[in-house]
PDB file of C-alpha atoms in Angstrom:
ATOM      1  CA  MET A 117    -101.393  57.069   6.582  1.00 38.00           C
ATOM      2  CA  SER A 118    -100.269  58.966   9.771  1.00 37.00           C
ATOM      3  CA  ALA A 119     -98.300  58.513  12.749  1.00 38.00           C
ATOM      4  CA  LEU A 120     -97.971  61.245  15.957  1.00 36.00           C
ATOM      5  CA  LEU A 121     -95.412  60.491  18.420  1.00 36.00           C
ATOM      6  CA  SER A 122     -95.207  62.916  21.152  1.00 35.00           C
ATOM      7  CA  LEU A 123     -91.973  62.254  23.383  1.00 34.00           C
ATOM      8  CA  ARG A 124     -90.237  64.473  25.616  1.00 35.00           C
ATOM      9  CA  ASN A 125     -87.508  61.732  26.459  1.00 33.00           C
ATOM     10  CA  PHE A 126     -87.482  57.918  26.334  1.00 33.00           C
ATOM     11  CA  SER A 127     -89.155  56.996  29.413  1.00 34.00           C
ATOM     12  CA  GLY A 128     -91.515  54.333  29.991  1.00 33.00           C
ATOM     13  CA  ALA A 129     -94.530  55.241  28.913  1.00 34.00           C
ATOM     14  CA  ALA A 130     -92.258  56.374  25.616  1.00 35.00           C
ATOM     15  CA  GLY A 131     -90.384  53.092  24.761  1.00 34.00           C
ATOM     16  CA  PHE A 132     -94.121  51.838  25.541  1.00 32.00           C
ATOM     17  CA  ALA A 133     -95.421  54.607  22.851  1.00 37.00           C
ATOM     18  CA  LEU A 134     -92.478  54.052  20.385  1.00 37.00           C
ATOM     19  CA  ALA A 135     -92.502  50.582  20.581  1.00 35.00           C
ATOM     20  CA  SER A 136     -96.210  51.261  19.979  1.00 37.00           C
ATOM     21  CA  LEU A 137     -94.746  53.226  17.010  1.00 41.00           C
ATOM     22  CA  LEU A 138     -93.142  49.671  15.204  1.00 40.00           C
ATOM     23  CA  ALA A 139     -94.990  47.650  15.894  1.00 38.00           C
ATOM     24  CA  ALA A 140     -98.670  49.841  13.572  1.00 42.00           C
ATOM     25  CA  HIS A 141     -95.965  50.370  10.622  1.00 45.00           C
ATOM     26  CA  PRO A 142     -93.082  47.368  10.878  1.00 42.00           C
ATOM     27  CA  ALA A 143     -91.987  49.069   8.416  1.00 45.00           C
ATOM     28  CA  LEU A 144     -90.066  51.293  10.301  1.00 45.00           C
ATOM     29  CA  ALA A 145     -88.599  48.188  12.802  1.00 42.00           C
ATOM     30  CA  GLN A 146     -87.583  46.640   9.700  1.00 43.00           C
ATOM     31  CA  SER A 147     -85.254  49.244   8.325  1.00 47.00           C
ATOM     32  CA  GLY A 148     -82.101  50.569   9.462  1.00 53.00           C
ATOM     33  CA  ALA A 149     -83.455  53.907   8.890  1.00 66.00           C
ATOM     34  CA  SER A 150     -84.783  54.056  13.007  1.00 89.00           C
ATOM     35  CA  ILE A 151     -86.475  57.188  14.872  1.00 91.00           C
ATOM     36  CA  ASP A 152     -83.089  57.498  16.986  1.00 93.00           C
ATOM     37  CA  SER A 153     -81.675  58.177  13.117  1.00 94.00           C
ATOM     38  CA  ALA A 154     -84.396  60.711  12.387  1.00 95.00           C
ATOM     39  CA  VAL A 155     -84.080  62.651  15.505  1.00 95.00           C
ATOM     40  CA  ALA A 156     -80.038  62.530  15.170  1.00 95.00           C
ATOM     41  CA  THR A 157     -80.243  63.704  11.245  1.00 96.00           C
ATOM     42  CA  ALA A 158     -82.751  66.085  11.585  1.00 97.00           C
ATOM     43  CA  THR A 159     -80.819  67.920  14.796  1.00 96.00           C
ATOM     44  CA  GLN A 160     -77.795  68.120  13.673  1.00 96.00           C
ATOM     45  CA  TRP A 161     -79.468  69.253  10.264  1.00 96.00           C
ATOM     46  CA  VAL A 162     -80.937  72.017  12.423  1.00 95.00           C
ATOM     47  CA  ALA A 163     -77.269  72.821  14.347  1.00 95.00           C
ATOM     48  CA  LEU A 164     -75.766  73.698  10.770  1.00 96.00           C
ATOM     49  CA  ALA A 165     -78.406  76.993  10.655  1.00 93.00           C
ATOM     50  CA  ASP A 166     -77.384  77.666  14.090  1.00 93.00           C
ATOM     51  CA  GLY A 167     -73.619  77.561  12.763  1.00 93.00           C
ATOM     52  CA  ASN A 168     -74.684  79.332  10.034  1.00 92.00           C
ATOM     53  CA  GLN A 169     -74.365  76.536   7.117  1.00 96.00           C
ATOM     54  CA  ALA A 170     -77.268  77.290   5.256  1.00 95.00           C
ATOM     55  CA  ASP A 171     -74.498  76.196   1.849  1.00 95.00           C
ATOM     56  CA  ARG A 172     -74.357  72.964   3.279  1.00 96.00           C
ATOM     57  CA  MET A 173     -77.630  72.295   4.774  1.00 96.00           C
ATOM     58  CA  TRP A 174     -79.374  73.149   1.006  1.00 96.00           C
ATOM     59  CA  SER A 175     -76.562  70.448  -0.132  1.00 95.00           C
ATOM     60  CA  GLN A 176     -77.715  67.220   2.214  1.00 95.00           C
ATOM     61  CA  SER A 177     -80.757  67.813   1.941  1.00 95.00           C
ATOM     62  CA  GLY A 178     -82.764  65.363  -0.642  1.00 94.00           C
ATOM     63  CA  PRO A 179     -83.269  66.319  -4.628  1.00 93.00           C
ATOM     64  CA  ALA A 180     -87.430  67.240  -2.980  1.00 91.00           C
ATOM     65  CA  MET A 181     -85.890  70.713  -2.235  1.00 93.00           C
ATOM     66  CA  GLN A 182     -83.077  71.421  -4.294  1.00 95.00           C
ATOM     67  CA  LYS A 183     -85.831  71.131  -6.904  1.00 93.00           C
ATOM     68  CA  SER A 184     -88.038  73.779  -4.597  1.00 92.00           C
ATOM     69  CA  MET A 185     -85.679  76.273  -3.669  1.00 94.00           C
ATOM     70  CA  SER A 186     -82.512  76.975  -4.886  1.00 96.00           C
ATOM     71  CA  LYS A 187     -78.603  76.999  -2.759  1.00 96.00           C
ATOM     72  CA  GLU A 188     -79.070  81.309  -2.862  1.00 97.00           C
ATOM     73  CA  ASP A 189     -82.246  81.367  -2.040  1.00 96.00           C
ATOM     74  CA  TRP A 190     -82.415  79.044   0.246  1.00 96.00           C
ATOM     75  CA  VAL A 191     -79.502  80.872   1.815  1.00 96.00           C
ATOM     76  CA  LYS A 192     -81.569  84.111   1.751  1.00 96.00           C
ATOM     77  CA  TYR A 193     -84.686  82.339   3.870  1.00 94.00           C
ATOM     78  CA  LEU A 194     -82.653  81.435   6.297  1.00 94.00           C
ATOM     79  CA  ALA A 195     -80.674  84.402   7.267  1.00 95.00           C
ATOM     80  CA  ALA A 196     -83.737  86.405   7.624  1.00 94.00           C
ATOM     81  CA  VAL A 197     -85.166  83.959   9.815  1.00 93.00           C
ATOM     82  CA  LYS A 198     -82.114  83.654  11.946  1.00 91.00           C
ATOM     83  CA  THR A 199     -82.359  87.404  12.136  1.00 94.00           C
ATOM     84  CA  GLU A 200     -85.930  87.807  12.905  1.00 94.00           C
ATOM     85  CA  VAL A 201     -85.925  85.224  15.677  1.00 95.00           C
ATOM     86  CA  GLY A 202     -81.544  86.091  16.940  1.00 95.00           C
ATOM     87  CA  PRO A 203     -79.551  83.569  18.292  1.00 95.00           C
ATOM     88  CA  LEU A 204     -80.531  79.803  19.353  1.00 95.00           C
ATOM     89  CA  SER A 205     -81.107  79.588  23.234  1.00 95.00           C
ATOM     90  CA  SER A 206     -82.774  75.834  23.914  1.00 96.00           C
ATOM     91  CA  ARG A 207     -83.832  73.182  21.844  1.00 96.00           C
ATOM     92  CA  SER A 208     -85.349  69.681  22.306  1.00 95.00           C
ATOM     93  CA  TRP A 209     -87.863  67.571  20.312  1.00 91.00           C
ATOM     94  CA  GLU A 210     -90.737  67.254  20.898  1.00 94.00           C
ATOM     95  CA  GLN A 211     -93.044  65.918  18.383  1.00 95.00           C
ATOM     96  CA  ILE A 212     -92.408  63.256  15.641  1.00 95.00           C
ATOM     97  CA  VAL A 213     -95.114  62.521  13.105  1.00 94.00           C
ATOM     98  CA  ARG A 214     -94.349  59.830  10.263  1.00 93.00           C
ATOM     99  CA  VAL A 215     -96.816  60.826   7.307  1.00 90.00           C
ATOM    100  CA  SER A 216     -96.902  57.678   4.476  1.00 91.00           C
ATOM    101  CA  ASN A 217     -96.609  59.549  -0.100  1.00 91.00           C
ATOM    102  CA  PRO A 218     -97.644  62.571   1.493  1.00 88.00           C
ATOM    103  CA  VAL A 219     -99.483  65.035  -1.843  1.00 86.00           C
ATOM    104  CA  ASP A 220     -97.212  67.703  -3.358  1.00 83.00           C
ATOM    105  CA  LEU A 221     -93.965  65.340  -2.842  1.00 84.00           C
ATOM    106  CA  PRO A 222     -92.475  62.381  -4.362  1.00 89.00           C
ATOM    107  CA  PRO A 223     -93.982  58.011  -3.311  1.00 90.00           C
ATOM    108  CA  GLY A 224     -91.902  57.412   0.366  1.00 89.00           C
ATOM    109  CA  GLU A 225     -92.032  57.549   4.062  1.00 88.00           C
ATOM    110  CA  TYR A 226     -91.135  61.053   5.564  1.00 93.00           C
ATOM    111  CA  LEU A 227     -90.872  62.122   8.595  1.00 95.00           C
ATOM    112  CA  ASN A 228     -91.752  65.721  10.778  1.00 96.00           C
ATOM    113  CA  ILE A 229     -89.944  66.076  13.423  1.00 97.00           C
ATOM    114  CA  ALA A 230     -90.582  69.302  15.676  1.00 97.00           C
ATOM    115  CA  PHE A 231     -88.248  70.948  18.486  1.00 97.00           C
ATOM    116  CA  ALA A 232     -89.886  73.529  21.184  1.00 96.00           C
ATOM    117  CA  SER A 233     -87.303  76.136  20.693  1.00 96.00           C
ATOM    118  CA  ARG A 234     -85.889  79.372  22.169  1.00 96.00           C
ATOM    119  CA  PHE A 235     -84.469  82.075  20.196  1.00 96.00           C
ATOM    120  CA  ALA A 236     -82.832  84.830  21.890  1.00 95.00           C
ATOM    121  CA  LYS A 237     -85.873  86.690  20.272  1.00 94.00           C
ATOM    122  CA  ALA A 238     -88.891  84.778  20.036  1.00 93.00           C
ATOM    123  CA  PRO A 239     -90.209  80.952  21.396  1.00 95.00           C
ATOM    124  CA  THR A 240     -90.665  79.354  18.418  1.00 95.00           C
ATOM    125  CA  VAL A 241     -91.296  75.679  16.772  1.00 95.00           C
ATOM    126  CA  GLU A 242     -89.144  74.306  14.085  1.00 96.00           C
ATOM    127  CA  LYS A 243     -90.247  71.508  12.087  1.00 96.00           C
ATOM    128  CA  VAL A 244     -87.711  69.275   9.527  1.00 97.00           C
ATOM    129  CA  SER A 245     -89.220  67.019   7.190  1.00 95.00           C
ATOM    130  CA  LEU A 246     -86.510  64.214   6.931  1.00 96.00           C
ATOM    131  CA  VAL A 247     -87.326  61.639   3.842  1.00 94.00           C
ATOM    132  CA  GLN A 248     -86.659  57.835   4.498  1.00 91.00           C
ATOM    133  CA  ALA A 249     -83.598  56.259   1.830  1.00 89.00           C
ATOM    134  CA  GLY A 250     -82.057  52.396   2.281  1.00 87.00           C
ATOM    135  CA  ASP A 251     -81.656  52.939   6.081  1.00 88.00           C
ATOM    136  CA  LYS A 252     -80.935  56.780   6.688  1.00 91.00           C
ATOM    137  CA  TRP A 253     -83.349  60.033   6.725  1.00 95.00           C
ATOM    138  CA  ILE A 254     -82.354  62.260   4.544  1.00 95.00           C
ATOM    139  CA  PRO A 255     -83.669  66.248   5.037  1.00 97.00           C
ATOM    140  CA  VAL A 256     -86.433  67.705   3.023  1.00 95.00           C
ATOM    141  CA  GLY A 257     -87.683  70.754   4.203  1.00 93.00           C
ATOM    142  CA  TYR A 258     -87.424  73.012   7.247  1.00 94.00           C
ATOM    143  CA  VAL A 259     -89.044  75.967   8.892  1.00 92.00           C
ATOM    144  CA  ILE A 260     -89.618  78.098  11.918  1.00 93.00           C
ATOM    145  CA  THR A 261     -92.131  79.218  13.155  1.00 92.00           C
ATOM    146  CA  LYS A 262     -92.263  81.711  16.101  1.00 90.00           C
ATOM    147  CA  PHE A 263     -94.926  80.660  18.782  1.00 83.00           C
ATOM    148  CA  VAL A 264     -97.561  83.510  19.685  1.00 78.00           C
ATOM    149  CA  PRO A 265     -98.642  82.219  22.492  1.00 75.00           C
ATOM    150  CA  ALA A 266    -103.450  82.545  22.249  1.00 79.00           C
ATOM    151  CA  PRO A 267    -104.953  86.046  23.596  1.00 82.00           C
ATOM    152  CA  ALA A 268    -106.325  85.957  27.012  1.00 80.00           C
ATOM    153  CA  PRO A 269    -110.131  85.126  26.949  1.00 83.00           C
ATOM    154  CA  ALA A 270    -111.767  88.601  27.726  1.00 79.00           C
ATOM    155  CA  PRO A 271    -112.973  88.147  30.780  1.00 81.00           C
ATOM    156  CA  ALA A 272    -116.818  87.350  31.306  1.00 77.00           C
ATOM    157  CA  PRO A 273    -119.107  89.995  31.266  1.00 77.00           C
ATOM    158  CA  ALA A 274    -120.975  91.240  33.856  1.00 73.00           C
ATOM    159  CA  PRO A 275    -125.103  89.659  34.791  1.00 75.00           C
ATOM    160  CA  ALA A 276    -126.854  92.315  33.344  1.00 69.00           C
ATOM    161  CA  PRO A 277    -129.180  93.434  36.636  1.00 68.00           C
ATOM    162  CA  ALA A 278    -132.496  91.260  37.845  1.00 66.00           C
ATOM    163  CA  ALA A 279    -135.870  93.310  36.702  1.00 64.00           C
ATOM    164  CA  ALA A 280    -137.431  94.260  39.155  1.00 61.00           C
ATOM    165  CA  ALA A 281    -139.766  92.584  39.749  1.00 61.00           C
ATOM    166  CA  PRO A 282    -143.819  95.080  39.490  1.00 64.00           C
ATOM    167  CA  LYS A 283    -145.686  95.151  42.744  1.00 63.00           C
TER     168      LYS A 283
END
């Protein structure tokens, strides 16, 4: 089961959406692991990437991530990605997806937080996955995807000339 929350900032509609999410999923409302703390954790974690602190990111990640990738491989991965996209220009969180007991991960409550980010060489979507651990969120994944706009549609072919009517 998953729930989707897509917001730029908390306004009247955003507050309503958040209240709806919490009403639909009382475990989030009752736990100390709030949506706000998840966004704060994800934001602080990606800031480590901006500061070339991949080793600290890995150390702060959860066991699911640490078992899937060594610290050395994580440092290499992040260095390659950062070289490809360049320095950060801007970032804002855009979407939160709640996932319960995803396939291929330990059972639990997860949030995927997507950021719309602009780096010097490309606009991107950064996704941070977090697992709920008591009253906090622990990062377990980070993926940067370049945003490639869809190609412009080809112009419609000109209509064929009408056939002349027989005389």
